[in-house]
PDB file of C-alpha atoms in Angstrom:
ATOM      1  CA  MET A1490      97.840  -7.129  24.426  1.00 38.00           C
ATOM      2  CA  SER A1491      96.721  -6.216  27.918  1.00 39.00           C
ATOM      3  CA  LYS A1492      94.017  -8.107  29.753  1.00 41.00           C
ATOM      4  CA  LYS A1493      92.073  -4.860  30.162  1.00 40.00           C
ATOM      5  CA  THR A1494      91.998  -4.252  26.397  1.00 40.00           C
ATOM      6  CA  THR A1495      91.141  -7.866  25.615  1.00 46.00           C
ATOM      7  CA  SER A1496      88.338  -7.741  28.194  1.00 48.00           C
ATOM      8  CA  SER A1497      87.006  -4.483  26.760  1.00 51.00           C
ATOM      9  CA  GLU A1498      87.004  -5.856  23.210  1.00 52.00           C
ATOM     10  CA  ASN A1499      85.272  -9.054  24.331  1.00 62.00           C
ATOM     11  CA  ARG A1500      82.666  -7.118  26.324  1.00 82.00           C
ATOM     12  CA  MET A1501      80.761  -5.776  23.305  1.00 86.00           C
ATOM     13  CA  VAL A1502      80.720  -9.187  21.604  1.00 87.00           C
ATOM     14  CA  LEU A1503      79.529 -10.899  24.779  1.00 88.00           C
ATOM     15  CA  GLN A1504      76.980  -8.185  25.556  1.00 92.00           C
ATOM     16  CA  LEU A1505      75.377  -8.435  22.123  1.00 95.00           C
ATOM     17  CA  PHE A1506      75.470 -12.236  22.217  1.00 92.00           C
ATOM     18  CA  THR A1507      73.818 -12.287  25.669  1.00 92.00           C
ATOM     19  CA  TYR A1508      71.153  -9.852  24.476  1.00 96.00           C
ATOM     20  CA  TRP A1509      70.533 -11.977  21.353  1.00 95.00           C
ATOM     21  CA  LYS A1510      70.081 -15.101  23.509  1.00 93.00           C
ATOM     22  CA  ARG A1511      67.667 -13.256  25.821  1.00 95.00           C
ATOM     23  CA  ILE A1512      65.421 -12.004  23.001  1.00 97.00           C
ATOM     24  CA  SER A1513      65.438 -15.475  21.402  1.00 93.00           C
ATOM     25  CA  LYS A1514      63.356 -16.694  24.353  1.00 91.00           C
ATOM     26  CA  ASP A1515      62.243 -20.262  23.523  1.00 88.00           C
ATOM     27  CA  ARG A1516      63.040 -19.940  19.797  1.00 92.00           C
ATOM     28  CA  LEU A1517      66.258 -20.797  17.989  1.00 90.00           C
ATOM     29  CA  PHE A1518      66.607 -17.247  16.660  1.00 94.00           C
ATOM     30  CA  PRO A1519      64.999 -13.885  17.444  1.00 96.00           C
ATOM     31  CA  SER A1520      63.446 -11.772  14.682  1.00 96.00           C
ATOM     32  CA  LEU A1521      64.310  -8.243  13.621  1.00 97.00           C
ATOM     33  CA  VAL A1522      61.241  -6.857  15.415  1.00 96.00           C
ATOM     34  CA  ASP A1523      62.611  -8.268  18.692  1.00 97.00           C
ATOM     35  CA  VAL A1524      65.693  -6.035  18.477  1.00 98.00           C
ATOM     36  CA  ASP A1525      65.232  -2.948  20.669  1.00 98.00           C
ATOM     37  CA  PRO A1526      68.062  -0.424  20.227  1.00 97.00           C
ATOM     38  CA  SER A1527      67.260   1.194  23.590  1.00 97.00           C
ATOM     39  CA  ALA A1528      67.982  -2.117  25.354  1.00 97.00           C
ATOM     40  CA  ILE A1529      71.561  -2.041  24.038  1.00 96.00           C
ATOM     41  CA  ALA A1530      71.937   1.731  23.795  1.00 96.00           C
ATOM     42  CA  ASP A1531      75.529   1.707  25.060  1.00 94.00           C
ATOM     43  CA  ILE A1532      76.703  -0.396  22.082  1.00 94.00           C
ATOM     44  CA  TRP A1533      74.044   0.402  19.453  1.00 96.00           C
ATOM     45  CA  SER A1534      76.287   2.921  17.670  1.00 93.00           C
ATOM     46  CA  SER A1535      78.767   0.076  17.017  1.00 92.00           C
ATOM     47  CA  CYS A1536      76.068  -2.262  15.682  1.00 94.00           C
ATOM     48  CA  PHE A1537      74.831  -2.922  12.173  1.00 93.00           C
ATOM     49  CA  ILE A1538      72.107  -5.005  10.531  1.00 94.00           C
ATOM     50  CA  LEU A1539      72.450  -6.870   7.243  1.00 91.00           C
ATOM     51  CA  ASP A1540      69.453  -7.770   5.085  1.00 91.00           C
ATOM     52  CA  VAL A1541      70.188 -11.218   3.617  1.00 89.00           C
ATOM     53  CA  THR A1542      67.094 -11.396   1.398  1.00 88.00           C
ATOM     54  CA  SER A1543      68.708  -9.615  -1.569  1.00 80.00           C
ATOM     55  CA  GLU A1544      67.959 -11.151  -4.968  1.00 81.00           C
ATOM     56  CA  THR A1545      71.678 -11.058  -5.782  1.00 78.00           C
ATOM     57  CA  GLY A1546      72.443 -13.456  -2.929  1.00 74.00           C
ATOM     58  CA  ARG A1547      74.644 -10.879  -1.206  1.00 78.00           C
ATOM     59  CA  PRO A1548      73.389  -8.974   1.836  1.00 84.00           C
ATOM     60  CA  ILE A1549      72.879  -5.232   1.946  1.00 85.00           C
ATOM     61  CA  PHE A1550      73.116  -2.936   4.940  1.00 85.00           C
ATOM     62  CA  HIS A1551      69.774  -2.280   6.613  1.00 89.00           C
ATOM     63  CA  TYR A1552      71.278  -0.237   9.472  1.00 90.00           C
ATOM     64  CA  ILE A1553      74.748   1.139  10.241  1.00 89.00           C
ATOM     65  CA  GLY A1554      75.595   2.514  13.689  1.00 91.00           C
ATOM     66  CA  LYS A1555      76.915   6.054  13.985  1.00 90.00           C
ATOM     67  CA  SER A1556      80.404   5.024  15.107  1.00 86.00           C
ATOM     68  CA  LEU A1557      80.742   2.886  11.963  1.00 85.00           C
ATOM     69  CA  GLU A1558      79.489   5.479   9.472  1.00 80.00           C
ATOM     70  CA  ARG A1559      82.860   7.198   9.243  1.00 73.00           C
ATOM     71  CA  ASP A1560      84.259   4.069   7.537  1.00 68.00           C
ATOM     72  CA  ARG A1561      81.947   4.570   4.592  1.00 61.00           C
ATOM     73  CA  GLN A1562      83.774   5.272   1.359  1.00 51.00           C
ATOM     74  CA  ILE A1563      80.699   4.367  -0.647  1.00 43.00           C
ATOM     75  CA  ASP A1564      77.038   4.445   0.335  1.00 42.00           C
ATOM     76  CA  LEU A1565      77.064   1.259   2.405  1.00 49.00           C
ATOM     77  CA  ALA A1566      73.366   1.626   3.127  1.00 44.00           C
ATOM     78  CA  LEU A1567      72.871   0.520  -0.470  1.00 44.00           C
ATOM     79  CA  ALA A1568      76.082  -1.428  -1.023  1.00 52.00           C
ATOM     80  CA  GLU A1569      76.265  -5.173  -1.217  1.00 52.00           C
ATOM     81  CA  ILE A1570      78.755  -7.068   0.910  1.00 58.00           C
ATOM     82  CA  GLY A1571      81.357  -9.032  -0.993  1.00 54.00           C
ATOM     83  CA  LYS A1572      81.509  -6.597  -3.886  1.00 52.00           C
ATOM     84  CA  SER A1573      84.257  -4.001  -3.923  1.00 46.00           C
ATOM     85  CA  ASP A1574      84.260  -0.641  -5.695  1.00 44.00           C
ATOM     86  CA  ASP A1575      86.036  -2.216  -8.666  1.00 44.00           C
ATOM     87  CA  GLY A1576      83.410  -4.974  -8.971  1.00 39.00           C
ATOM     88  CA  ASP A1577      85.546  -7.802  -7.583  1.00 41.00           C
ATOM     89  CA  PRO A1578      83.059  -9.909  -5.579  1.00 39.00           C
ATOM     90  CA  GLU A1579      85.777 -11.457  -3.418  1.00 47.00           C
ATOM     91  CA  GLN A1580      87.283  -8.205  -2.134  1.00 56.00           C
ATOM     92  CA  THR A1581      86.247  -6.949   1.285  1.00 63.00           C
ATOM     93  CA  PRO A1582      86.402  -3.217   2.017  1.00 67.00           C
ATOM     94  CA  PRO A1583      89.389  -2.551   4.332  1.00 73.00           C
ATOM     95  CA  THR A1584      87.205  -0.989   7.023  1.00 78.00           C
ATOM     96  CA  ARG A1585      85.895  -2.173  10.382  1.00 80.00           C
ATOM     97  CA  LEU A1586      82.451  -2.606   8.883  1.00 83.00           C
ATOM     98  CA  GLY A1587      83.729  -4.540   5.880  1.00 82.00           C
ATOM     99  CA  GLN A1588      85.856  -6.855   8.019  1.00 80.00           C
ATOM    100  CA  ALA A1589      83.009  -7.499  10.471  1.00 82.00           C
ATOM    101  CA  ALA A1590      80.394  -8.176   7.792  1.00 83.00           C
ATOM    102  CA  LYS A1591      82.493 -10.468   5.614  1.00 81.00           C
ATOM    103  CA  THR A1592      81.742 -13.523   7.790  1.00 83.00           C
ATOM    104  CA  TYR A1593      78.055 -13.477   6.831  1.00 86.00           C
ATOM    105  CA  ARG A1594      78.455 -16.638   4.716  1.00 85.00           C
ATOM    106  CA  GLN A1595      79.684 -18.535   7.787  1.00 86.00           C
ATOM    107  CA  VAL A1596      76.591 -17.486   9.769  1.00 88.00           C
ATOM    108  CA  VAL A1597      74.262 -18.625   6.987  1.00 85.00           C
ATOM    109  CA  LEU A1598      76.189 -21.857   6.389  1.00 85.00           C
ATOM    110  CA  LYS A1599      76.565 -22.814  10.068  1.00 85.00           C
ATOM    111  CA  LYS A1600      73.154 -21.437  11.099  1.00 87.00           C
ATOM    112  CA  ALA A1601      74.847 -20.029  14.176  1.00 88.00           C
ATOM    113  CA  PRO A1602      76.446 -16.851  15.519  1.00 90.00           C
ATOM    114  CA  VAL A1603      79.994 -16.168  14.331  1.00 89.00           C
ATOM    115  CA  SER A1604      82.617 -14.051  16.057  1.00 87.00           C
ATOM    116  CA  SER A1605      85.814 -12.973  14.355  1.00 84.00           C
ATOM    117  CA  GLY A1606      88.792 -10.855  15.188  1.00 83.00           C
ATOM    118  CA  GLY A1607      91.958  -9.759  13.518  1.00 81.00           C
ATOM    119  CA  VAL A1608      94.033  -6.931  12.151  1.00 81.00           C
ATOM    120  CA  PHE A1609      93.889  -5.091   8.840  1.00 79.00           C
ATOM    121  CA  GLU A1610      95.347  -2.024   7.183  1.00 79.00           C
ATOM    122  CA  HIS A1611      92.805   0.805   6.980  1.00 75.00           C
ATOM    123  CA  PRO A1612      92.901   3.066   3.876  1.00 75.00           C
ATOM    124  CA  ASN A1613      94.221   5.830   6.175  1.00 77.00           C
ATOM    125  CA  GLY A1614      97.383   3.727   6.646  1.00 80.00           C
ATOM    126  CA  LYS A1615      96.688   2.755  10.246  1.00 81.00           C
ATOM    127  CA  THR A1616      96.714  -0.813  11.520  1.00 83.00           C
ATOM    128  CA  ILE A1617      93.380  -1.708  13.117  1.00 82.00           C
ATOM    129  CA  LEU A1618      92.709  -4.518  15.585  1.00 83.00           C
ATOM    130  CA  PHE A1619      89.046  -5.545  15.541  1.00 85.00           C
ATOM    131  CA  ARG A1620      86.658  -8.009  17.122  1.00 88.00           C
ATOM    132  CA  SER A1621      83.148  -8.592  15.799  1.00 89.00           C
ATOM    133  CA  ILE A1622      80.094 -10.795  16.024  1.00 92.00           C
ATOM    134  CA  LEU A1623      77.271 -11.597  13.593  1.00 93.00           C
ATOM    135  CA  LEU A1624      74.013 -13.083  14.898  1.00 95.00           C
ATOM    136  CA  PRO A1625      71.186 -14.572  12.800  1.00 95.00           C
ATOM    137  CA  LEU A1626      67.653 -13.143  12.911  1.00 96.00           C
ATOM    138  CA  SER A1627      64.653 -15.051  11.562  1.00 95.00           C
ATOM    139  CA  ASP A1628      60.940 -14.358  11.249  1.00 92.00           C
ATOM    140  CA  ASP A1629      60.013 -18.045  11.069  1.00 92.00           C
ATOM    141  CA  ASP A1630      62.829 -19.621  13.161  1.00 88.00           C
ATOM    142  CA  ARG A1631      64.130 -21.417  10.055  1.00 86.00           C
ATOM    143  CA  LYS A1632      65.263 -19.020   7.328  1.00 89.00           C
ATOM    144  CA  PHE A1633      67.381 -15.969   8.143  1.00 89.00           C
ATOM    145  CA  ASN A1634      66.111 -12.556   7.046  1.00 92.00           C
ATOM    146  CA  TYR A1635      68.694 -10.389   8.767  1.00 95.00           C
ATOM    147  CA  LEU A1636      71.984 -10.574  10.621  1.00 95.00           C
ATOM    148  CA  LEU A1637      72.664  -8.408  13.666  1.00 97.00           C
ATOM    149  CA  GLY A1638      76.306  -7.470  14.112  1.00 95.00           C
ATOM    150  CA  ALA A1639      78.677  -5.382  16.191  1.00 94.00           C
ATOM    151  CA  VAL A1640      82.331  -4.472  15.876  1.00 91.00           C
ATOM    152  CA  SER A1641      84.842  -2.945  18.275  1.00 88.00           C
ATOM    153  CA  SER A1642      88.280  -1.811  17.219  1.00 84.00           C
ATOM    154  CA  ARG A1643      91.371   0.158  18.068  1.00 83.00           C
ATOM    155  CA  GLU A1644      94.538   1.266  16.347  1.00 80.00           C
ATOM    156  CA  VAL A1645      97.599  -0.843  17.111  1.00 76.00           C
ATOM    157  CA  SER A1646     101.309  -0.537  16.513  1.00 68.00           C
ATOM    158  CA  GLN A1647     103.213  -2.960  14.299  1.00 54.00           C
ATOM    159  CA  VAL A1648     104.690  -4.516  17.470  1.00 45.00           C
ATOM    160  CA  ALA A1649     101.208  -5.207  18.839  1.00 49.00           C
ATOM    161  CA  ARG A1650     100.150  -6.599  15.466  1.00 46.00           C
ATOM    162  CA  SER A1651     102.936  -9.179  15.499  1.00 44.00           C
ATOM    163  CA  SER A1652     101.724 -10.492  18.859  1.00 42.00           C
ATOM    164  CA  PHE A1653      98.027 -10.663  17.867  1.00 43.00           C
ATOM    165  CA  GLU A1654      95.996 -13.355  19.551  1.00 40.00           C
ATOM    166  CA  VAL A1655      92.306 -13.931  20.115  1.00 40.00           C
ATOM    167  CA  GLN A1656      90.776 -15.485  23.203  1.00 37.00           C
ATOM    168  CA  ILE A1657      87.052 -16.059  23.382  1.00 38.00           C
ATOM    169  CA  GLY A1658      86.110 -19.707  24.085  1.00 37.00           C
ATOM    170  CA  THR A1659      82.958 -20.434  26.033  1.00 35.00           C
ATOM    171  CA  ILE A1660      80.463 -17.602  26.006  1.00 43.00           C
ATOM    172  CA  GLY A1661      77.945 -19.005  28.411  1.00 40.00           C
ATOM    173  CA  GLY A1662      74.790 -21.021  28.644  1.00 42.00           C
ATOM    174  CA  GLN A1663      74.146 -23.572  25.943  1.00 42.00           C
ATOM    175  CA  TRP A1664      76.522 -21.995  23.404  1.00 47.00           C
ATOM    176  CA  GLN A1665      80.228 -22.646  22.882  1.00 47.00           C
ATOM    177  CA  MET A1666      82.465 -20.677  20.505  1.00 50.00           C
ATOM    178  CA  ASP A1667      84.793 -22.950  18.518  1.00 51.00           C
ATOM    179  CA  LEU A1668      87.910 -21.667  16.779  1.00 48.00           C
ATOM    180  CA  VAL A1669      87.525 -22.728  13.133  1.00 47.00           C
ATOM    181  CA  ALA A1670      90.236 -20.681  11.428  1.00 47.00           C
ATOM    182  CA  ASP A1671      93.311 -18.915  12.695  1.00 46.00           C
ATOM    183  CA  ASP A1672      96.172 -17.186  10.950  1.00 48.00           C
ATOM    184  CA  ARG A1673      98.519 -14.336  11.720  1.00 46.00           C
ATOM    185  CA  ASP A1674      95.947 -11.642  10.997  1.00 49.00           C
ATOM    186  CA  GLU A1675      92.544 -13.111  11.782  1.00 50.00           C
ATOM    187  CA  ALA A1676      90.685 -15.674  13.857  1.00 51.00           C
ATOM    188  CA  LEU A1677      87.154 -16.949  13.243  1.00 52.00           C
ATOM    189  CA  PHE A1678      84.863 -18.492  15.845  1.00 55.00           C
ATOM    190  CA  VAL A1679      81.544 -20.225  15.184  1.00 55.00           C
ATOM    191  CA  ALA A1680      78.985 -20.746  17.928  1.00 57.00           C
ATOM    192  CA  ARG A1681      77.501 -24.171  18.489  1.00 54.00           C
ATOM    193  CA  ARG A1682      74.970 -25.435  20.961  1.00 50.00           C
ATOM    194  CA  ARG A1683      76.356 -27.522  23.798  1.00 45.00           C
ATOM    195  CA  TYR A1684      74.391 -30.611  24.641  1.00 42.00           C
ATOM    196  CA  SER A1685      74.469 -32.259  28.027  1.00 42.00           C
ATOM    197  CA  GLY A1686      74.058 -35.925  27.993  1.00 41.00           C
TER     198      GLY A1686
END
């Protein structure tokens, strides 16, 4: 994987994370009303918002960016994450949007942003390399109402897939991204606050 490609894939994740930190101001988490699509217009079409207040316990899509809409095989605006077309709650749709959104449980559990990256086989038969981030949004700075996410991707050859690696590490300021899971096809990072002492 070239440094240019890695840098480009990291850029969207870092840009959205930096924006999220800025709109948080002195709070732990920003709210949905703080999100201004025009402030991140260059990446907004690759963003999505999950509503995590569903009575079923699984989030639903509140917003899906235009560049992600083509992945829709079902009406994702109404679909619940973690439930496939055949009703299996553990299956994730093999799309960029499905792969990016599947880490929502980690965000809720860790109460922190989560970035993931990996490869998967798209229904069109192509191998897709993706990098994504999910960021918590809260109206009261305690309970999450929504998750703001973004995903970047590109098609890769089988050779590139076999040499997959993710590099993210420190993302600036008081946050550090820690690698919590890594296998041949996917890596998961969870943000944590760094404390000086």
